[in-house]
PDB file of C-alpha atoms and ligand atoms in Angstrom:
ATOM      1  CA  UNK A1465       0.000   0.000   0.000  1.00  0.00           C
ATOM      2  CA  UNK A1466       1.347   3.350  -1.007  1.00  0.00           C
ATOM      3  CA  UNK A1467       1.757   5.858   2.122  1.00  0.00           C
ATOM      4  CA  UNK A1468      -0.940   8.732   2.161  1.00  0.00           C
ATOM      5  CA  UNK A1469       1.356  11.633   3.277  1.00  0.00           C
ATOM      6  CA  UNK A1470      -0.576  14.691   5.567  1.00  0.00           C
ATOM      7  CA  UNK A1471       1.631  17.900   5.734  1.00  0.00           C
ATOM      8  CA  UNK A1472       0.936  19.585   8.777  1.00  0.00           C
ATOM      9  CA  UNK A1473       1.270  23.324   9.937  1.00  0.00           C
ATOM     10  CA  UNK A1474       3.738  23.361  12.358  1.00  0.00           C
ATOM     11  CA  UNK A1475       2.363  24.296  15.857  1.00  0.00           C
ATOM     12  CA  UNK A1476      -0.613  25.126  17.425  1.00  0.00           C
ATOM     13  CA  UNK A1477      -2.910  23.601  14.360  1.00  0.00           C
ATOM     14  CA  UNK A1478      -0.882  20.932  14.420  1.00  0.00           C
ATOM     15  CA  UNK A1479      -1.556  19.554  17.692  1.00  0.00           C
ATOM     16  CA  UNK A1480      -5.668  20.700  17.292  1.00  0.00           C
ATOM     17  CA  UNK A1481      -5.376  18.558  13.854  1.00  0.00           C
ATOM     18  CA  UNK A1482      -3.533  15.631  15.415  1.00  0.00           C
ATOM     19  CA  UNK A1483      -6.122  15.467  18.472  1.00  0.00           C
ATOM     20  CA  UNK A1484      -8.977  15.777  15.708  1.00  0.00           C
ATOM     21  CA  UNK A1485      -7.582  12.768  13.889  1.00  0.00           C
ATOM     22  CA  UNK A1486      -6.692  10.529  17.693  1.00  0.00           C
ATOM     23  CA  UNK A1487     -10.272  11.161  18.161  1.00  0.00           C
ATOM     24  CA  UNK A1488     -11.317   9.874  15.073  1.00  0.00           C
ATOM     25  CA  UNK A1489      -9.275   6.963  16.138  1.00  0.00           C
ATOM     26  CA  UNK A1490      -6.685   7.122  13.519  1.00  0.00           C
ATOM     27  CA  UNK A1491      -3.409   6.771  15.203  1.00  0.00           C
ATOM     28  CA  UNK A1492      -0.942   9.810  14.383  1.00  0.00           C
ATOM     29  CA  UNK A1493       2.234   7.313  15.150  1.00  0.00           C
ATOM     30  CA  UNK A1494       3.802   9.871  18.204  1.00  0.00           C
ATOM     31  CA  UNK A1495       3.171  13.073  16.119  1.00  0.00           C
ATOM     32  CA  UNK A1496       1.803  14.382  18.948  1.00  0.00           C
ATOM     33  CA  UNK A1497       5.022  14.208  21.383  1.00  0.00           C
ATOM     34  CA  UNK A1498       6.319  17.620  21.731  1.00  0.00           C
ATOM     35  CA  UNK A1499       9.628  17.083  22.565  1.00  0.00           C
ATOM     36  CA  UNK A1500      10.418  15.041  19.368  1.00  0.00           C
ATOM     37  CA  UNK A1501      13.094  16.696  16.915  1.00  0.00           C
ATOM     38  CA  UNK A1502      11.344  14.321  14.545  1.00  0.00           C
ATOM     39  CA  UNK A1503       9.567  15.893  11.490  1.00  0.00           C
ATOM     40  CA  UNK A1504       7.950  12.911  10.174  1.00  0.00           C
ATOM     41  CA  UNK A1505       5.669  10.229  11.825  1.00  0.00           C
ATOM     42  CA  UNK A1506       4.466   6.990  10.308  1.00  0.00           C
ATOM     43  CA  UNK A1507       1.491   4.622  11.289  1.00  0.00           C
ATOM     44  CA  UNK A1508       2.190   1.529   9.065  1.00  0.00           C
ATOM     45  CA  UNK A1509      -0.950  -0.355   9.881  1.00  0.00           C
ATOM     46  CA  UNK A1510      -2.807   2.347   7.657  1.00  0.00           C
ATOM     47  CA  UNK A1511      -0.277   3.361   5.721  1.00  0.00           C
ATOM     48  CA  UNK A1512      -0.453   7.162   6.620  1.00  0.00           C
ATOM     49  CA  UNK A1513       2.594   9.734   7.564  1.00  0.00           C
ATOM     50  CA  UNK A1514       1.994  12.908   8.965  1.00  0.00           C
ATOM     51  CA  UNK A1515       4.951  15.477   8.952  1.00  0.00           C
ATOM     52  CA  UNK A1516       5.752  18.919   9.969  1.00  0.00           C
ATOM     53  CA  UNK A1517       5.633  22.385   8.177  1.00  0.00           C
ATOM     54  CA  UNK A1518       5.869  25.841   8.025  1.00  0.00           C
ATOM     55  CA  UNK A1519       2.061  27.184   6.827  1.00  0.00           C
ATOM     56  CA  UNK A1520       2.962  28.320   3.704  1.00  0.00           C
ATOM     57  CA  UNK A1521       5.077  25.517   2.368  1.00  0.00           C
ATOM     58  CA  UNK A1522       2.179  23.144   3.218  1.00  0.00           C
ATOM     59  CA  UNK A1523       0.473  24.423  -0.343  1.00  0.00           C
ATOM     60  CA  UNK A1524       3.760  23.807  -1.688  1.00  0.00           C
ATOM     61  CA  UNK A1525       3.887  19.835  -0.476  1.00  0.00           C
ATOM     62  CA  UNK A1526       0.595  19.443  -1.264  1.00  0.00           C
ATOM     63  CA  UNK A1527       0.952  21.484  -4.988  1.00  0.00           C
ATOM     64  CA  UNK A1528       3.844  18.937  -5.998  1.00  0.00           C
ATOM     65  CA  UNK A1529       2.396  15.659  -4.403  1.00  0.00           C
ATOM     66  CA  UNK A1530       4.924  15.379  -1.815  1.00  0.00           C
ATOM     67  CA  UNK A1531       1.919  15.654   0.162  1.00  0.00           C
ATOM     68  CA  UNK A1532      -1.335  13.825  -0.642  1.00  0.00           C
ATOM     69  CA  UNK A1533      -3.428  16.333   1.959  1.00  0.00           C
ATOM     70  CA  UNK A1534      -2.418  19.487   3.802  1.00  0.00           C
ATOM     71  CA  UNK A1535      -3.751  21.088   6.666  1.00  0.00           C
ATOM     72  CA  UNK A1536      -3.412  25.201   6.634  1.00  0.00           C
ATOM     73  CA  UNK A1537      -4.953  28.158   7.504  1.00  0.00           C
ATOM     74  CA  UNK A1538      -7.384  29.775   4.546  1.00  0.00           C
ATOM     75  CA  UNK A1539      -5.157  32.845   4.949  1.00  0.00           C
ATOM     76  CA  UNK A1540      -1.982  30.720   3.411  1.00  0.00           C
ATOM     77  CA  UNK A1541      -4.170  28.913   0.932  1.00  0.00           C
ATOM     78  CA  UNK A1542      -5.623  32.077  -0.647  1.00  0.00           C
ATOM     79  CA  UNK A1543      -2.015  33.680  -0.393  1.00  0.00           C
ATOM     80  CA  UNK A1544      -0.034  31.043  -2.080  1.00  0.00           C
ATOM     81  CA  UNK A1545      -2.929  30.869  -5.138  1.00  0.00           C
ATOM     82  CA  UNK A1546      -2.028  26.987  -5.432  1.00  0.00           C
ATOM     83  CA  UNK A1547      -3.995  24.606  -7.483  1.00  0.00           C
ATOM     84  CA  UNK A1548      -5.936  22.615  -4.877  1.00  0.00           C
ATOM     85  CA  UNK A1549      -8.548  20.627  -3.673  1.00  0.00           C
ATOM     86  CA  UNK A1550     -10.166  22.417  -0.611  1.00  0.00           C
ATOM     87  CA  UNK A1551     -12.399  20.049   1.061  1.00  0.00           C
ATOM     88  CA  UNK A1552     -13.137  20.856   4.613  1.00  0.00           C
ATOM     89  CA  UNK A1553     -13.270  23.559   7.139  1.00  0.00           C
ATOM     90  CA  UNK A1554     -12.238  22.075  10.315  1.00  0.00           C
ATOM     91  CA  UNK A1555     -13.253  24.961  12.497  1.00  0.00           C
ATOM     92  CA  UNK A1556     -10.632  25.779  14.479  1.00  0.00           C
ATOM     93  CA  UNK A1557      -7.631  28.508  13.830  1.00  0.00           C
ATOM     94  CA  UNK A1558     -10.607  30.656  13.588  1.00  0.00           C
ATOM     95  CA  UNK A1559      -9.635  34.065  13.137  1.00  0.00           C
ATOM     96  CA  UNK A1560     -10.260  37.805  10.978  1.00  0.00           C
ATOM     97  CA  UNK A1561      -7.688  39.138   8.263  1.00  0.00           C
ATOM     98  CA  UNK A1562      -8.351  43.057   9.089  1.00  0.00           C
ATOM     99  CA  UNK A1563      -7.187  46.390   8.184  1.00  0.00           C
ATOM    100  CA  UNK A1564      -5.454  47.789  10.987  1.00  0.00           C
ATOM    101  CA  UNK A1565      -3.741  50.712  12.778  1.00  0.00           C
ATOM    102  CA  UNK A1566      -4.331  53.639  14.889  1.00  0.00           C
ATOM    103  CA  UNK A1567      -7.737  55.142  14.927  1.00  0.00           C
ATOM    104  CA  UNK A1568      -6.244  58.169  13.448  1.00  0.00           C
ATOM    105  CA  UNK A1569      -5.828  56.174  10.279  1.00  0.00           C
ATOM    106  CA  UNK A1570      -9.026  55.441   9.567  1.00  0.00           C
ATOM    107  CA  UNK A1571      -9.355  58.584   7.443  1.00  0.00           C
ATOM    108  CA  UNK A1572      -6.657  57.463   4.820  1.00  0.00           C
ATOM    109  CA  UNK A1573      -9.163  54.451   4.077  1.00  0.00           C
ATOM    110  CA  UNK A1574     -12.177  56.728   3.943  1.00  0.00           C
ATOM    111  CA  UNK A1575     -10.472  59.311   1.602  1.00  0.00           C
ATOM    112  CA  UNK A1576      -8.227  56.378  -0.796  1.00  0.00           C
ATOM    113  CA  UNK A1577      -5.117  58.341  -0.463  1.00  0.00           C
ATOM    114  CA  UNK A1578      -1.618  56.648  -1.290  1.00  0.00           C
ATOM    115  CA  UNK A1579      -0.681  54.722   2.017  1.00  0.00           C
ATOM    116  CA  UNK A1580       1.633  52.160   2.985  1.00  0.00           C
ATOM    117  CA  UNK A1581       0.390  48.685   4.115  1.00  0.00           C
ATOM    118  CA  UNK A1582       2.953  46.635   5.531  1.00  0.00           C
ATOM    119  CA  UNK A1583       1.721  43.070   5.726  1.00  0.00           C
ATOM    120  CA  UNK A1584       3.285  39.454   5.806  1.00  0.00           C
ATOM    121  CA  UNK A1585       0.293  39.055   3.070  1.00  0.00           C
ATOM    122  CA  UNK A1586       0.993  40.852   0.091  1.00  0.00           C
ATOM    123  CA  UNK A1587      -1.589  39.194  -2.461  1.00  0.00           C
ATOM    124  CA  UNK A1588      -4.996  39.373   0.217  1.00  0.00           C
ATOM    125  CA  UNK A1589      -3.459  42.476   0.821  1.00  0.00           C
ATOM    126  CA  UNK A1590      -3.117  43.805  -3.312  1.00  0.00           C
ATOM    127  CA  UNK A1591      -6.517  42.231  -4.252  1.00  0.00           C
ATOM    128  CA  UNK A1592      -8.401  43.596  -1.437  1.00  0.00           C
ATOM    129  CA  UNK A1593      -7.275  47.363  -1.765  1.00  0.00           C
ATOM    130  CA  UNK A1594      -6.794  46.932  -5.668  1.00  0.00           C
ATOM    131  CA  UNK A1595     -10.242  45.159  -6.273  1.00  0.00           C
ATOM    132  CA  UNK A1596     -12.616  45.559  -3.346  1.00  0.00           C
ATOM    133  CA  UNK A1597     -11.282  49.260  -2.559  1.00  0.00           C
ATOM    134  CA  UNK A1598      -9.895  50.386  -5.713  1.00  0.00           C
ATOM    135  CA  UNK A1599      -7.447  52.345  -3.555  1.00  0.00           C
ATOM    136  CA  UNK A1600      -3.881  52.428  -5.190  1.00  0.00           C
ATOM    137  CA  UNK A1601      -1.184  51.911  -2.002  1.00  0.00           C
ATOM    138  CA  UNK A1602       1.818  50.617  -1.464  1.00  0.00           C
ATOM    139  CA  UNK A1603       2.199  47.061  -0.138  1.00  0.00           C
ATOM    140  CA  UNK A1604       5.345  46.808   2.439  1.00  0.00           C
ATOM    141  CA  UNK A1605       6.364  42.889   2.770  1.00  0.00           C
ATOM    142  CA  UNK A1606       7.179  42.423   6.212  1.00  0.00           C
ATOM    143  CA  UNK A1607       7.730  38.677   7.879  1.00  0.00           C
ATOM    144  CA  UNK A1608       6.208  39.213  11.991  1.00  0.00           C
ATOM    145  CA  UNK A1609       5.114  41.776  14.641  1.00  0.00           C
ATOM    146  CA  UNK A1610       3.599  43.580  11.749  1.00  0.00           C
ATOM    147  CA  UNK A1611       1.812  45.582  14.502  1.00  0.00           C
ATOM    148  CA  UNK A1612       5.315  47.239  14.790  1.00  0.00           C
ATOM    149  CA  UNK A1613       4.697  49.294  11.462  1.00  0.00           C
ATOM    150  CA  UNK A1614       2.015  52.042  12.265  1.00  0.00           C
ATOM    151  CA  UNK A1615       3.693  52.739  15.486  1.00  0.00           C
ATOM    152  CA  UNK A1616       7.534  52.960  14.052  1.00  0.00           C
ATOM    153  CA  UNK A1617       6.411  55.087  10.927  1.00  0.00           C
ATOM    154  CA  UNK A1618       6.773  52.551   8.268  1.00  0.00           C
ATOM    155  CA  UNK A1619       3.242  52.259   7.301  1.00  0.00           C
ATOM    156  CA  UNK A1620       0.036  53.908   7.696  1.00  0.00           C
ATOM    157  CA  UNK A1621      -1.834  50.770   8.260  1.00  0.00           C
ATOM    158  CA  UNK A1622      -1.274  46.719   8.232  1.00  0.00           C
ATOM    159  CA  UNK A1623      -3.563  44.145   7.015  1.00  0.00           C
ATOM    160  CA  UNK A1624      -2.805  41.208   9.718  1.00  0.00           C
ATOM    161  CA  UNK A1625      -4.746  38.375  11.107  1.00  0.00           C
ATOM    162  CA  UNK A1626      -6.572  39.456  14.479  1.00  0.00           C
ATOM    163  CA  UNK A1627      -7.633  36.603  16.797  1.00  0.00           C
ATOM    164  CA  UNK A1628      -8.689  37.865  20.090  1.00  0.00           C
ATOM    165  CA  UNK A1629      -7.723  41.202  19.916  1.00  0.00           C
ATOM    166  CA  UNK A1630      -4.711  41.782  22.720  1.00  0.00           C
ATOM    167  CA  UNK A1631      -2.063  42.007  20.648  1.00  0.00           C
ATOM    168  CA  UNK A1632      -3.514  45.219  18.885  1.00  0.00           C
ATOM    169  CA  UNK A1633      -5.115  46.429  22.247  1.00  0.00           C
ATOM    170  CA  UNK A1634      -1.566  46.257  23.835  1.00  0.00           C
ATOM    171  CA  UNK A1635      -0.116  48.092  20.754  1.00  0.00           C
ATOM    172  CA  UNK A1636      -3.064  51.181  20.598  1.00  0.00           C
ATOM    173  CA  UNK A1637      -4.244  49.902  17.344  1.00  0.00           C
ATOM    174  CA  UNK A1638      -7.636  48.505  16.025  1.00  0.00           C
ATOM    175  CA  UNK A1639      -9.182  46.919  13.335  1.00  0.00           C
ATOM    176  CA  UNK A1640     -10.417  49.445  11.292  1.00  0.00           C
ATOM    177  CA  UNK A1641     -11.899  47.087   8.364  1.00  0.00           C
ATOM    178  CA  UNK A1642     -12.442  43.302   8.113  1.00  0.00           C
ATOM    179  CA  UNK A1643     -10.886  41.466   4.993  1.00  0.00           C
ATOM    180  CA  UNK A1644     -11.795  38.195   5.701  1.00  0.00           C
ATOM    181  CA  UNK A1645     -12.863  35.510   7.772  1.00  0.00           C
ATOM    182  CA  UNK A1646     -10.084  32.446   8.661  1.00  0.00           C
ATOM    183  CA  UNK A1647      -9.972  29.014  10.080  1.00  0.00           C
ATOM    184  CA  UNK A1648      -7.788  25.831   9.177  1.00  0.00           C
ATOM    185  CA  UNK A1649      -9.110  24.195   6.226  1.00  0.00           C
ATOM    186  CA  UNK A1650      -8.087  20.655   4.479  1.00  0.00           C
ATOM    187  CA  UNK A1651      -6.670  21.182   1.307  1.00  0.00           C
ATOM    188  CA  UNK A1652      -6.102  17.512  -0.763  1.00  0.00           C
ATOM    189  CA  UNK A1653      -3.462  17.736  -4.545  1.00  0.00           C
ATOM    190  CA  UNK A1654      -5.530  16.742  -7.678  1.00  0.00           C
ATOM    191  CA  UNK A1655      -3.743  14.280  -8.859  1.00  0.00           C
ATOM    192  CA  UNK A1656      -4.040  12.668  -5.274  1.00  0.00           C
ATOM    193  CA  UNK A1657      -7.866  13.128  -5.360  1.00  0.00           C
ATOM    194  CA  UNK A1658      -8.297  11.176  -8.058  1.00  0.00           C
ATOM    195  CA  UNK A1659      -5.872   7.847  -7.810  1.00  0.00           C
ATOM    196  CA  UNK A1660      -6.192   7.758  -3.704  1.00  0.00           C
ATOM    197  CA  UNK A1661     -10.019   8.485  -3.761  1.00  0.00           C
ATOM    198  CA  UNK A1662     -11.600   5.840  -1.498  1.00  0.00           C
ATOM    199  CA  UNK A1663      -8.640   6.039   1.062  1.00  0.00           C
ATOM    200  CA  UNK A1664      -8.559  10.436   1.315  1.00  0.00           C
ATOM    201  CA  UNK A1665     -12.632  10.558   1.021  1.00  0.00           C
ATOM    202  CA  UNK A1666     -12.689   7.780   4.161  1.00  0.00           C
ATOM    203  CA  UNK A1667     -10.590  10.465   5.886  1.00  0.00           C
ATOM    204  CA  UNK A1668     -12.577  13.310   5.233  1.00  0.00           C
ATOM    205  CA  UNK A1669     -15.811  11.185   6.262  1.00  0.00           C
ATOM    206  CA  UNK A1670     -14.589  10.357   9.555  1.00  0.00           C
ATOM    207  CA  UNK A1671     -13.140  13.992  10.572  1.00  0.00           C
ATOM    208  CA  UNK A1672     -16.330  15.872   9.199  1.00  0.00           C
ATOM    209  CA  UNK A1673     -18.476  12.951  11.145  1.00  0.00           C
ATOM    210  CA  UNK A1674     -16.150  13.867  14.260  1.00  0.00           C
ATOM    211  CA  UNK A1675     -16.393  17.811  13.580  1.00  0.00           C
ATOM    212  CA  UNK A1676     -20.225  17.697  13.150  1.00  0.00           C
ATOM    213  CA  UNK A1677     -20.428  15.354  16.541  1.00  0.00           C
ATOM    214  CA  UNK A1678     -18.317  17.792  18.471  1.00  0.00           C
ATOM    215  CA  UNK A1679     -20.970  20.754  17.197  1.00  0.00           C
ATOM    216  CA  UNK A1680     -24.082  18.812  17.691  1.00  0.00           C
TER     217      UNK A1680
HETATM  218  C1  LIG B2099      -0.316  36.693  14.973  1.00  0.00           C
HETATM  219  C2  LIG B2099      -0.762  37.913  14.208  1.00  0.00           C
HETATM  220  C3  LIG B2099      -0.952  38.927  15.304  1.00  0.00           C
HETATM  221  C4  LIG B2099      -1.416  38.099  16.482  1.00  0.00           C
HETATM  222  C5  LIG B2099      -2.911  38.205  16.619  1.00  0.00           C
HETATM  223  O1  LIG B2099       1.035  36.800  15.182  1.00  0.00           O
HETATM  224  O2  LIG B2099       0.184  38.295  13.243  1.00  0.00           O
HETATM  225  O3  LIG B2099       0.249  39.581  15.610  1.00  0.00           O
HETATM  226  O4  LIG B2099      -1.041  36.743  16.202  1.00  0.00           O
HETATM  227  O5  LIG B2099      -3.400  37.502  17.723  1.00  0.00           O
HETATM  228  P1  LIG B2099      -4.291  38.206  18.836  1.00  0.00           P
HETATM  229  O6  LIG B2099      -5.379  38.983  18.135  1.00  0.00           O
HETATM  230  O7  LIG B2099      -4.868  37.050  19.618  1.00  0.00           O
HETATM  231  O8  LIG B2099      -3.421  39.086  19.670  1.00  0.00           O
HETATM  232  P2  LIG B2099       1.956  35.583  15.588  1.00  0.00           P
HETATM  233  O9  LIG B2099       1.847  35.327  17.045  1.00  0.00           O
HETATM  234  O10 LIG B2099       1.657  34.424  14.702  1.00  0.00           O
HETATM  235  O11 LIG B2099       3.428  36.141  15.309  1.00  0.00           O
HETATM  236  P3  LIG B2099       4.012  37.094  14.205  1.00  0.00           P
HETATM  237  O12 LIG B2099       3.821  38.485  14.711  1.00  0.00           O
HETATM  238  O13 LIG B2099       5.446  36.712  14.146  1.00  0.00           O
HETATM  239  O14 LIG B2099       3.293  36.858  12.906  1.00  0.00           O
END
């Protein structure tokens, strides 16, 4: 039996999509041990390996089969613009892409004036103010504490994913606009989808039977 290969995104998804797929009763071979230095974990009996990535080369795996099914946030999926299968929104990792900064800044979205964004998500970030806004700005590529920007002079604004809030409320900024909605989604290559059918669509019975249980 071939292995079906899941590419997970390192950290705190991880562990909610390893406990998701214990509680489905597939066995995730000692993925879950947070002390290993391992990257890769294999359960023989059903032929499945689960390793360890950073979010946005998880498209990547999955893109070039290295990976038969990825889990990732929508925010990398819609980023990296790969060719893929979504199938399933597993709830959790929920979260808001927003326009943010100081209240004070509000007026440069109001009046579309030239600002700077600085964002570690240039293409939300383009199509939003380019197609939704039709505001011309310039898009600042930055890699973390993106908050930093507004309050350092570097941009007028940042478009950055907001979960519960603090770190903007510690940092005297708010969202001033909502961009969209997030949560960790399953994302499954083509190719895959098609020759490994029957095994990947058992999968994604049992963890949307285990998701809708857990809601009910
Ligand atoms: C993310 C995001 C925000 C923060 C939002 O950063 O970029 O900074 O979490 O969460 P909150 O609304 O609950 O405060 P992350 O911790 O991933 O680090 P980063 O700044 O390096 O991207």
């Amino acid at each position: 039996m071939r292995y079906l290969t899941v590419a997970l995104t390192k950290g705190r998804l991880a562990r909610q999509t390893l406990d998701l797929f214990e509680r489905c009763g597939i066995d995730t071979a000692g993925a879950m041990d947070k002390d290993t230095r391992k990257l890769i974990f294999t359960n023989e009996e059903l032929g499945l390996r689960f390793f360890l990535a950073k979010g946005p080369d998880v498209p990547t795996y999955v893109y070039y089969g290295a990976a038969d099914i990825g889990i990732v946030g929508r925010d990398t999926i819609i980023e990296e613009n790969k060719k893929l299968y979504e199938v399933l929104d597993l709830g959790f990792g929920r979260c808001r892409m927003c326009v943010c900064g100081p209240a004070s800044a509000k007026k440069y979205l109001d009046s579309g004036e030239m600002i700077r964004v600085a964002t570690k998500y240039p293409a939300i970030t383009k199509d939003y103010f380019l197609n939704k806004k039709h505001q011309t700005v310039e898009i600042i590529k930055l890699n973390g504490s993106i908050e930093l920007a507004p309050i350092v002079g570097l941009s007028e604004v940042i478009v950055d994913i907001v979960e519960t809030g603090s770190t903007l409320k510690a940092n005297g900024l708010e969202v001033l606009d909502e961009v969209i909605p997030l949560s960790a989604r399953m994302v499954v290559n083509q190719v895959s989808m098609k020759m490994e059918n029957e095994r990947i669509s058992e999968i994604i019975t049992r963890l949307r039977n285990e998701l809708q249980k857990q809601n009910a």
